[in-house]
Amino acid sequence: MANILAPALDKKLVLREDSKDESSDKKGGSQDDKSLVVCFGEMLIDFVPTVSGVSLAEASAFKKAPGGAPANVAVGVARLGGSAGFIGKVGDDEFGYMLSDILKQNNVDNSGVRFDPHARTALAFVTLRADGEREFLFFRHPSADMLLRESELDINLIKKAKIFHYGSISLIDEPCRSTHLAAMKIAKESGCILSYDPNLRLPLWPSEDAARKGIMSIWDQADIIKISEDEIRFLTGGDDPYDDNVVLTKLFHPNLRLLVVTEGSEGCRYYTQKFHGRVGGVKVKAVDTTGAGDAFVGGVLDSIASNLSLFQDEKGLREALLFANACGALTVTERGAIPAMPTREAVLQCLKQAAEKN
């Protein structure tokens, strides 16, 4: 691990500090529009039991935490010192305004947030099993995020983005599905890099078949895809998620610049048009895995937004993925998603300690 890290860490810090100096007089979350990452989709409240390893019925108390994968990624990018914006819809209620304020407090451009007076902000109760993995119970019948309309899109924010990031939950119901497709079209026509994390949540889809078809319906438009081992198994109908040939023949498409397979604490695999390989994880004691994948995505997108040559530079990409692995690792050491997103300084310190152990 140390030989990947040594020359990279100081350089990363210098580059980020330089970009901050250039943009210190700019307001709001979009500090540096040249590397703006705009995330589209759901933002909600996660209710997490205060004690791990219990069912929802057994939990005596819950801690509320802001969440929703696209919003988590936006905050993840901003916490690292990058430029991020969020587009989505929440309820015209206390939770909705709290979430919008949390984006602002974390230096995320929230000008794309809309408030629905007729639907509530989505809620999710998240159980933490003894192994730190999660189970979900959603309340969205419908929730405000499902009701975002094309006419409510902040088109200027999308057009300013270098990377436009989204998931698949926004594809489940209308009118949000059509709005999602319209936003992707605007982003693509504006020259944005399209980033896709399917973030499979089967309980939200009408059926497994609907989920598979819905997720794959926009697959070939993405430039960057992040996927988990379980999602590979699901989308391929049970194929071996560790088989490079499965990934390359069934999931890698001709226009894809980067496909990343996350393997939890073991790290990740990467596939580009020219090379593929694996980067080991950073070992920590897991408390709550909520948001780990989103922190990882935030780390990857922040690096790419600052340096598009990573698609062709394997050494640089490996350094960026190790950095992203550390982002995910630090997130599992605390409860909740957004509250646990790490700063750049914390990630660099984590990597330094990991290098010293090796």
XYZ file of C-alpha atoms in Angstrom, residues 34 43 54 91 108 118 162-163 180 185 190 208 245 255 279 286 299 302 319 340:
20
model
C -14.935 24.082 -13.374
C -32.742 13.144 0.031
C -31.450 -5.306 16.868
C -41.563 18.039 1.544
C -23.405 22.116 -1.152
C -48.642 18.148 -0.875
C -18.479 18.774 -14.947
C -20.013 15.569 -13.546
C -34.467 12.121 -14.378
C -30.227 14.551 -21.590
C -23.864 20.169 -22.047
C -37.232 -7.863 -9.224
C -15.177 -11.870 -17.856
C -18.795 4.152 -24.194
C -7.049 -1.782 -5.058
C -17.148 -0.993 11.352
C -14.015 10.426 -3.225
C -13.941 14.575 -6.508
C -4.190 6.439 -6.060
C -19.993 10.469 9.011
